[in-house]
């Protein structure tokens, strides 16, 4: 008997778990699991096709090159290539594969693409939600620790007199990306979920400011 779509999703999930077993904590299977749950929730609210959104979310980070790698900007194209192979292996319905690959290709922040399909918009939104809030904060510092970047610029920790540069200081990433994401969601559902996470980051930054600049 041919495998059901649920069984195919389970098989994809297993393959992704295996592929990501040594991934860094900012892009590991836990990240993928959170993004997939968020994407499924948003898809339900926004009437997007779960048969596209769920596999795209599961597969969106199966190739993640480090930010300082020359091919880093190609990560999502490489992820889409490998995803095609895995989807073919589990005999995923052929007509769903191109929109899944489109969602994987267009999800990344660096490319600055507004995805064309509802399903790709949902996956991008879910991935962006996981970049902000408490989890987002944990992920920023996980990435910067791996690249051995200091937390902040000691002469101007909260960039006011220097142009933010997240290749050099972790905290600058909040000002270059994370605090801007609130206005960059595609769906109303994600925009609502983003609100609490955005506010929490501001509370975190205020507390950090008081500890660094006025600790006593
Ligand atoms: Ni991701």
Tab-separated table of N, CA and C in Angstrom, residues 36-141:
chain	number	residue	atom	x	y	z
A	36	UNK	N	7.945	25.004	12.245
A	36	UNK	CA	6.899	24.179	11.635
A	36	UNK	C	5.586	24.321	12.408
A	37	UNK	N	5.651	24.339	13.742
A	37	UNK	CA	4.422	24.518	14.546
A	37	UNK	C	3.795	25.879	14.270
A	38	UNK	N	4.634	26.919	14.251
A	38	UNK	CA	4.122	28.274	13.975
A	38	UNK	C	3.529	28.345	12.571
A	39	UNK	N	4.229	27.747	11.609
A	39	UNK	CA	3.770	27.805	10.216
A	39	UNK	C	2.428	27.090	10.065
A	40	UNK	N	2.279	25.943	10.741
A	40	UNK	CA	1.016	25.198	10.644
A	40	UNK	C	-0.123	26.016	11.262
A	41	UNK	N	0.155	26.663	12.386
A	41	UNK	CA	-0.865	27.499	13.038
A	41	UNK	C	-1.276	28.660	12.121
A	42	UNK	N	-0.273	29.358	11.586
A	42	UNK	CA	-0.568	30.516	10.725
A	42	UNK	C	-1.303	30.050	9.466
A	43	UNK	N	-0.874	28.918	8.913
A	43	UNK	CA	-1.518	28.397	7.693
A	43	UNK	C	-3.003	28.137	7.936
A	44	UNK	N	-3.321	27.592	9.115
A	44	UNK	CA	-4.723	27.334	9.454
A	44	UNK	C	-5.532	28.618	9.471
A	45	UNK	N	-4.989	29.641	10.113
A	45	UNK	CA	-5.690	30.932	10.228
A	45	UNK	C	-5.800	31.647	8.879
A	46	UNK	N	-4.784	31.459	8.040
A	46	UNK	CA	-4.703	32.232	6.792
A	46	UNK	C	-5.172	31.428	5.572
A	47	UNK	N	-5.699	30.234	5.813
A	47	UNK	CA	-6.211	29.371	4.736
A	47	UNK	C	-5.148	29.072	3.680
A	48	UNK	N	-3.955	28.753	4.152
A	48	UNK	CA	-2.886	28.320	3.238
A	48	UNK	C	-2.864	26.784	3.214
A	49	UNK	N	-2.220	26.221	2.209
A	49	UNK	CA	-2.201	24.768	2.007
A	49	UNK	C	-1.151	24.121	2.927
A	50	UNK	N	-1.656	23.340	3.907
A	50	UNK	CA	-0.742	22.694	4.866
A	50	UNK	C	0.162	21.669	4.181
A	51	UNK	N	-0.299	21.115	3.089
A	51	UNK	CA	0.497	20.128	2.339
A	51	UNK	C	1.714	20.753	1.672
A	52	UNK	N	1.707	22.082	1.597
A	52	UNK	CA	2.889	22.812	1.092
A	52	UNK	C	3.667	23.428	2.257
A	53	UNK	N	2.921	24.057	3.171
A	53	UNK	CA	3.553	24.820	4.255
A	53	UNK	C	4.369	23.907	5.187
A	54	UNK	N	3.800	22.775	5.591
A	54	UNK	CA	4.485	21.930	6.583
A	54	UNK	C	5.797	21.343	6.040
A	55	UNK	N	5.780	20.705	4.863
A	55	UNK	CA	7.083	20.224	4.363
A	55	UNK	C	8.069	21.355	4.080
A	56	UNK	N	7.585	22.502	3.608
A	56	UNK	CA	8.507	23.622	3.348
A	56	UNK	C	9.151	24.093	4.646
A	57	UNK	N	8.354	24.175	5.717
A	57	UNK	CA	8.906	24.598	7.009
A	57	UNK	C	9.921	23.566	7.515
A	58	UNK	N	9.579	22.283	7.385
A	58	UNK	CA	10.506	21.232	7.845
A	58	UNK	C	11.838	21.292	7.097
A	59	UNK	N	11.769	21.636	5.812
A	59	UNK	CA	12.957	21.544	4.958
A	59	UNK	C	13.681	22.884	4.769
A	60	UNK	N	13.182	23.978	5.379
A	60	UNK	CA	13.666	25.301	4.978
A	60	UNK	C	15.136	25.556	5.345
A	61	UNK	N	15.638	24.860	6.362
A	61	UNK	CA	17.024	25.107	6.802
A	61	UNK	C	17.899	23.853	6.704
A	62	UNK	N	17.628	22.970	5.731
A	62	UNK	CA	18.465	21.748	5.673
A	62	UNK	C	19.864	22.053	5.142
A	63	UNK	N	20.035	23.215	4.519
A	63	UNK	CA	21.403	23.702	4.244
A	63	UNK	C	21.498	25.106	4.832
A	64	UNK	N	22.366	25.288	5.807
A	64	UNK	CA	22.630	26.624	6.359
A	64	UNK	C	24.138	26.808	6.424
A	65	UNK	N	24.652	27.641	5.531
A	65	UNK	CA	26.088	27.923	5.566
A	65	UNK	C	26.306	29.059	6.557
A	66	UNK	N	27.455	29.054	7.255
A	66	UNK	CA	27.708	30.125	8.228
A	66	UNK	C	27.656	31.494	7.557
A	67	UNK	N	27.256	32.502	8.345
A	67	UNK	CA	27.100	33.865	7.817
A	67	UNK	C	28.393	34.400	7.183
A	68	UNK	N	29.552	33.881	7.624
A	68	UNK	CA	30.817	34.381	7.068
A	68	UNK	C	31.322	33.496	5.919
A	69	UNK	N	30.470	32.570	5.441
A	69	UNK	CA	30.843	31.704	4.311
A	69	UNK	C	30.548	32.438	2.999
A	70	UNK	N	31.445	32.318	2.000
A	70	UNK	CA	31.217	33.066	0.746
A	70	UNK	C	29.902	32.700	0.046
A	71	UNK	N	29.421	31.462	0.248
A	71	UNK	CA	28.166	31.065	-0.407
A	71	UNK	C	26.955	31.192	0.520
A	72	UNK	N	27.127	31.886	1.658
A	72	UNK	CA	26.052	31.978	2.654
A	72	UNK	C	24.716	32.401	2.042
A	73	UNK	N	24.757	33.368	1.120
A	73	UNK	CA	23.506	33.877	0.548
A	73	UNK	C	22.814	32.843	-0.343
A	74	UNK	N	23.523	31.772	-0.661
A	74	UNK	CA	22.937	30.717	-1.505
A	74	UNK	C	22.317	29.589	-0.680
A	75	UNK	N	22.358	29.704	0.660
A	75	UNK	CA	21.891	28.603	1.508
A	75	UNK	C	20.494	28.129	1.121
A	76	UNK	N	19.570	29.073	0.914
A	76	UNK	CA	18.194	28.627	0.673
A	76	UNK	C	18.041	27.985	-0.704
A	77	UNK	N	18.846	28.396	-1.695
A	77	UNK	CA	18.807	27.713	-3.001
A	77	UNK	C	19.344	26.291	-2.863
A	78	UNK	N	20.409	26.145	-2.070
A	78	UNK	CA	20.984	24.812	-1.858
A	78	UNK	C	20.024	23.934	-1.054
A	79	UNK	N	19.335	24.555	-0.087
A	79	UNK	CA	18.337	23.803	0.696
A	79	UNK	C	17.212	23.314	-0.226
A	80	UNK	N	16.793	24.161	-1.156
A	80	UNK	CA	15.714	23.776	-2.085
A	80	UNK	C	16.153	22.606	-2.974
A	81	UNK	N	17.410	22.638	-3.410
A	81	UNK	CA	17.916	21.532	-4.246
A	81	UNK	C	17.876	20.205	-3.509
A	82	UNK	N	18.354	20.232	-2.263
A	82	UNK	CA	18.367	18.999	-1.468
A	82	UNK	C	16.933	18.582	-1.112
A	83	UNK	N	16.076	19.574	-0.867
A	83	UNK	CA	14.677	19.277	-0.543
A	83	UNK	C	13.998	18.535	-1.693
A	84	UNK	N	14.294	18.937	-2.906
A	84	UNK	CA	13.697	18.286	-4.082
A	84	UNK	C	14.036	16.798	-4.076
A	85	UNK	N	15.282	16.504	-3.760
A	85	UNK	CA	15.736	15.116	-3.722
A	85	UNK	C	14.962	14.329	-2.643
A	86	UNK	N	14.827	14.926	-1.456
A	86	UNK	CA	14.155	14.227	-0.358
A	86	UNK	C	12.669	14.041	-0.652
A	87	UNK	N	12.041	15.041	-1.247
A	87	UNK	CA	10.612	14.948	-1.568
A	87	UNK	C	10.370	13.868	-2.628
A	88	UNK	N	11.264	13.780	-3.596
A	88	UNK	CA	11.157	12.719	-4.615
A	88	UNK	C	11.333	11.346	-3.962
A	89	UNK	N	12.260	11.263	-3.030
A	89	UNK	CA	12.524	9.971	-2.363
A	89	UNK	C	11.298	9.435	-1.631
A	90	UNK	N	10.500	10.323	-1.047
A	90	UNK	CA	9.315	9.847	-0.316
A	90	UNK	C	8.063	9.879	-1.209
A	91	UNK	N	8.264	10.094	-2.509
A	91	UNK	CA	7.133	10.175	-3.449
A	91	UNK	C	6.106	11.213	-3.045
A	92	UNK	N	6.565	12.371	-2.630
A	92	UNK	CA	5.631	13.435	-2.260
A	92	UNK	C	4.859	13.857	-3.512
A	93	UNK	N	3.563	14.205	-3.368
A	93	UNK	CA	2.772	14.554	-4.558
A	93	UNK	C	3.484	15.583	-5.441
A	94	UNK	N	3.678	15.219	-6.689
A	94	UNK	CA	4.509	16.016	-7.614
A	94	UNK	C	4.050	17.465	-7.736
A	95	UNK	N	2.720	17.664	-7.723
A	95	UNK	CA	2.215	19.026	-7.972
A	95	UNK	C	2.519	19.970	-6.809
A	96	UNK	N	2.819	19.383	-5.629
A	96	UNK	CA	3.120	20.235	-4.464
A	96	UNK	C	4.599	20.632	-4.410
A	97	UNK	N	5.430	19.927	-5.154
A	97	UNK	CA	6.876	20.134	-4.991
A	97	UNK	C	7.339	21.536	-5.443
A	98	UNK	N	6.936	22.011	-6.638
A	98	UNK	CA	7.399	23.375	-7.011
A	98	UNK	C	7.018	24.462	-5.997
A	99	UNK	N	5.769	24.499	-5.492
A	99	UNK	CA	5.486	25.535	-4.488
A	99	UNK	C	6.242	25.348	-3.166
A	100	UNK	N	6.558	24.108	-2.805
A	100	UNK	CA	7.370	23.883	-1.590
A	100	UNK	C	8.769	24.473	-1.812
A	101	UNK	N	9.343	24.189	-2.974
A	101	UNK	CA	10.700	24.680	-3.261
A	101	UNK	C	10.717	26.204	-3.333
A	102	UNK	N	9.658	26.772	-3.887
A	102	UNK	CA	9.547	28.235	-3.961
A	102	UNK	C	9.546	28.839	-2.545
A	103	UNK	N	8.804	28.193	-1.628
A	103	UNK	CA	8.744	28.697	-0.247
A	103	UNK	C	10.118	28.601	0.419
A	104	UNK	N	10.846	27.533	0.160
A	104	UNK	CA	12.176	27.374	0.761
A	104	UNK	C	13.127	28.438	0.209
A	105	UNK	N	13.087	28.620	-1.109
A	105	UNK	CA	13.997	29.583	-1.755
A	105	UNK	C	13.759	31.009	-1.292
A	106	UNK	N	12.499	31.361	-1.067
A	106	UNK	CA	12.198	32.782	-0.819
A	106	UNK	C	12.102	33.141	0.661
A	107	UNK	N	12.407	32.197	1.578
A	107	UNK	CA	12.148	32.499	2.992
A	107	UNK	C	13.156	33.462	3.614
A	108	UNK	N	14.389	33.526	3.056
A	108	UNK	CA	15.458	34.138	3.869
A	108	UNK	C	15.398	35.666	3.908
A	109	UNK	N	15.814	36.193	5.042
A	109	UNK	CA	15.796	37.637	5.289
A	109	UNK	C	16.790	38.341	4.374
A	110	UNK	N	17.948	37.726	4.213
A	110	UNK	CA	19.033	38.349	3.475
A	110	UNK	C	18.652	38.688	2.041
A	111	UNK	N	17.791	37.836	1.451
A	111	UNK	CA	17.418	38.057	0.049
A	111	UNK	C	16.437	39.217	-0.111
A	112	UNK	N	15.757	39.555	1.000
A	112	UNK	CA	14.831	40.685	0.940
A	112	UNK	C	13.745	40.499	-0.127
A	113	UNK	N	13.169	39.302	-0.166
A	113	UNK	CA	12.128	38.991	-1.153
A	113	UNK	C	10.778	38.964	-0.440
A	114	UNK	N	9.752	39.565	-1.047
A	114	UNK	CA	8.387	39.325	-0.569
A	114	UNK	C	7.878	38.127	-1.354
A	115	UNK	N	7.623	37.009	-0.659
A	115	UNK	CA	7.234	35.800	-1.387
A	115	UNK	C	5.913	36.000	-2.141
A	116	UNK	N	5.817	35.322	-3.281
A	116	UNK	CA	4.640	35.512	-4.134
A	116	UNK	C	3.430	34.718	-3.664
A	117	UNK	N	3.646	33.515	-3.153
A	117	UNK	CA	2.498	32.686	-2.779
A	117	UNK	C	2.182	32.845	-1.296
A	118	UNK	N	0.919	32.586	-0.960
A	118	UNK	CA	0.482	32.621	0.440
A	118	UNK	C	1.312	31.652	1.279
A	119	UNK	N	1.558	30.451	0.721
A	119	UNK	CA	2.284	29.423	1.481
A	119	UNK	C	3.721	29.882	1.793
A	120	UNK	N	4.378	30.483	0.804
A	120	UNK	CA	5.751	30.970	1.030
A	120	UNK	C	5.745	32.120	2.034
A	121	UNK	N	4.713	32.946	1.985
A	121	UNK	CA	4.614	34.051	2.951
A	121	UNK	C	4.480	33.523	4.374
A	122	UNK	N	3.703	32.450	4.521
A	122	UNK	CA	3.496	31.864	5.850
A	122	UNK	C	4.806	31.290	6.396
A	123	UNK	N	5.556	30.583	5.565
A	123	UNK	CA	6.824	29.988	6.020
A	123	UNK	C	7.808	31.105	6.406
A	124	UNK	N	7.877	32.147	5.599
A	124	UNK	CA	8.772	33.269	5.927
A	124	UNK	C	8.361	33.914	7.254
A	125	UNK	N	7.057	34.094	7.447
A	125	UNK	CA	6.576	34.688	8.695
A	125	UNK	C	6.944	33.824	9.903
A	126	UNK	N	6.754	32.521	9.782
A	126	UNK	CA	7.047	31.612	10.903
A	126	UNK	C	8.534	31.669	11.241
A	127	UNK	N	9.373	31.691	10.210
A	127	UNK	CA	10.822	31.750	10.430
A	127	UNK	C	11.205	33.079	11.088
A	128	UNK	N	10.548	34.146	10.687
A	128	UNK	CA	10.842	35.467	11.268
A	128	UNK	C	10.360	35.549	12.719
A	129	UNK	N	9.244	34.905	13.026
A	129	UNK	CA	8.778	34.909	14.424
A	129	UNK	C	9.807	34.238	15.329
A	130	UNK	N	10.451	33.198	14.819
A	130	UNK	CA	11.438	32.486	15.634
A	130	UNK	C	12.752	33.274	15.746
A	131	UNK	N	12.851	34.365	14.983
A	131	UNK	CA	14.052	35.206	15.073
A	131	UNK	C	13.898	36.296	16.123
A	132	UNK	N	12.694	36.476	16.658
A	132	UNK	CA	12.475	37.553	17.633
A	132	UNK	C	11.990	36.969	18.970
A	133	UNK	N	11.744	37.843	19.945
A	133	UNK	CA	11.307	37.374	21.263
A	133	UNK	C	12.438	36.689	22.012
A	134	UNK	N	12.076	35.938	23.057
A	134	UNK	CA	13.083	35.290	23.905
A	134	UNK	C	13.939	34.318	23.098
A	135	UNK	N	13.289	33.559	22.227
A	135	UNK	CA	14.046	32.605	21.410
A	135	UNK	C	14.995	33.349	20.474
A	136	UNK	N	14.517	34.438	19.916
A	136	UNK	CA	15.355	35.231	19.012
A	136	UNK	C	16.607	35.732	19.715
A	137	UNK	N	16.431	36.189	20.957
A	137	UNK	CA	17.573	36.677	21.744
A	137	UNK	C	18.584	35.542	21.949
A	138	UNK	N	18.069	34.370	22.346
A	138	UNK	CA	18.966	33.221	22.557
A	138	UNK	C	19.711	32.889	21.265
A	139	UNK	N	19.008	32.974	20.142
A	139	UNK	CA	19.634	32.602	18.859
A	139	UNK	C	20.722	33.608	18.447
A	140	UNK	N	20.483	34.895	18.659
A	140	UNK	CA	21.502	35.903	18.308
A	140	UNK	C	22.816	35.588	19.020
A	141	UNK	N	22.719	35.312	20.319
A	141	UNK	CA	23.953	35.109	21.082
A	141	UNK	C	24.582	33.750	20.777
